[in-house]
CSV table of C-alpha atoms in Angstrom, one decimal:
chain,number,residue,atom,x,y,z
A,1,UNK,CA,-56.9,-1.1,-19.0
A,2,UNK,CA,-55.1,2.0,-19.8
A,3,UNK,CA,-53.1,2.3,-16.8
A,4,UNK,CA,-49.5,2.7,-16.1
A,5,UNK,CA,-47.4,-0.1,-14.7
A,6,UNK,CA,-44.4,0.5,-12.2
A,7,UNK,CA,-42.2,-2.2,-11.1
A,8,UNK,CA,-39.9,-0.6,-8.6
A,9,UNK,CA,-37.9,-3.8,-8.0
A,10,UNK,CA,-38.3,-6.7,-10.3
A,11,UNK,CA,-36.8,-9.1,-7.7
A,12,UNK,CA,-39.9,-8.6,-5.5
A,13,UNK,CA,-42.2,-10.0,-8.3
A,14,UNK,CA,-43.5,-13.4,-7.5
A,15,UNK,CA,-41.8,-16.4,-9.5
A,16,UNK,CA,-43.3,-16.7,-12.8
A,17,UNK,CA,-42.8,-15.9,-16.5
A,18,UNK,CA,-42.9,-12.2,-16.2
A,19,UNK,CA,-40.1,-12.2,-13.6
A,20,UNK,CA,-38.0,-14.6,-15.7
A,21,UNK,CA,-38.5,-12.6,-18.7
A,22,UNK,CA,-37.4,-9.3,-17.1
A,23,UNK,CA,-34.5,-10.8,-15.3
A,24,UNK,CA,-33.3,-12.5,-18.5
A,25,UNK,CA,-33.0,-8.8,-19.9
A,26,UNK,CA,-31.2,-7.6,-16.7
A,27,UNK,CA,-34.2,-5.3,-16.0
A,28,UNK,CA,-34.2,-4.1,-12.3
A,29,UNK,CA,-37.1,-1.5,-12.6
A,30,UNK,CA,-39.7,-0.8,-15.1
A,31,UNK,CA,-42.2,1.9,-15.7
A,32,UNK,CA,-44.6,1.7,-18.7
A,33,UNK,CA,-47.5,3.8,-19.8
A,34,UNK,CA,-50.2,2.9,-22.4
A,35,UNK,CA,-50.5,4.8,-25.7
A,36,UNK,CA,-54.2,5.5,-25.9
A,37,UNK,CA,-56.2,6.5,-28.9
A,38,UNK,CA,-60.0,6.9,-28.6
A,39,UNK,CA,-60.0,4.9,-25.5
A,40,UNK,CA,-58.2,1.9,-27.0
A,41,UNK,CA,-54.7,0.8,-26.0
A,42,UNK,CA,-52.5,0.9,-29.2
A,43,UNK,CA,-49.4,-0.2,-27.2
A,44,UNK,CA,-47.0,1.2,-24.5
A,45,UNK,CA,-43.9,3.2,-24.1
A,46,UNK,CA,-41.6,2.5,-21.1
A,47,UNK,CA,-38.5,3.0,-19.2
A,48,UNK,CA,-36.4,0.3,-17.7
A,49,UNK,CA,-33.4,0.4,-15.4
A,50,UNK,CA,-30.9,-2.3,-15.9
A,51,UNK,CA,-27.7,-1.1,-14.0
A,52,UNK,CA,-29.4,-0.2,-10.6
A,53,UNK,CA,-32.8,-0.2,-9.3
A,54,UNK,CA,-34.5,3.1,-10.2
A,55,UNK,CA,-37.1,5.2,-8.1
A,56,UNK,CA,-39.0,6.7,-11.0
A,57,UNK,CA,-40.6,10.0,-10.0
A,58,UNK,CA,-44.1,11.5,-10.6
A,59,UNK,CA,-42.3,13.7,-13.2
A,60,UNK,CA,-41.2,10.5,-15.0
A,61,UNK,CA,-44.9,9.3,-15.1
A,62,UNK,CA,-46.1,12.6,-16.5
A,63,UNK,CA,-43.3,12.9,-19.1
A,64,UNK,CA,-43.9,9.5,-20.3
A,65,UNK,CA,-47.4,9.9,-20.4
A,66,UNK,CA,-47.1,13.0,-22.4
A,67,UNK,CA,-44.7,11.2,-24.8
A,68,UNK,CA,-47.4,8.4,-25.3
A,69,UNK,CA,-50.1,11.0,-25.9
A,70,UNK,CA,-47.9,12.7,-28.6
A,71,UNK,CA,-47.4,9.3,-30.2
A,72,UNK,CA,-51.0,8.6,-30.4
A,73,UNK,CA,-51.9,11.9,-31.8
């Protein structure tokens, strides 16, 4: 859908495969943004926090989105 995903605290996810997968990698917080090319999602780039839960700022969203756009173009 071309939208960023922010999981501020993986522990708050409902039980299921995504939560198990992230916790198996010790991921506590996650921010991903899509890499879009001509309206199609080519993949994503992201940041994850494994030591402590992270509060990703708006600047983090913006910089990661900019990086994703650079990759696509």
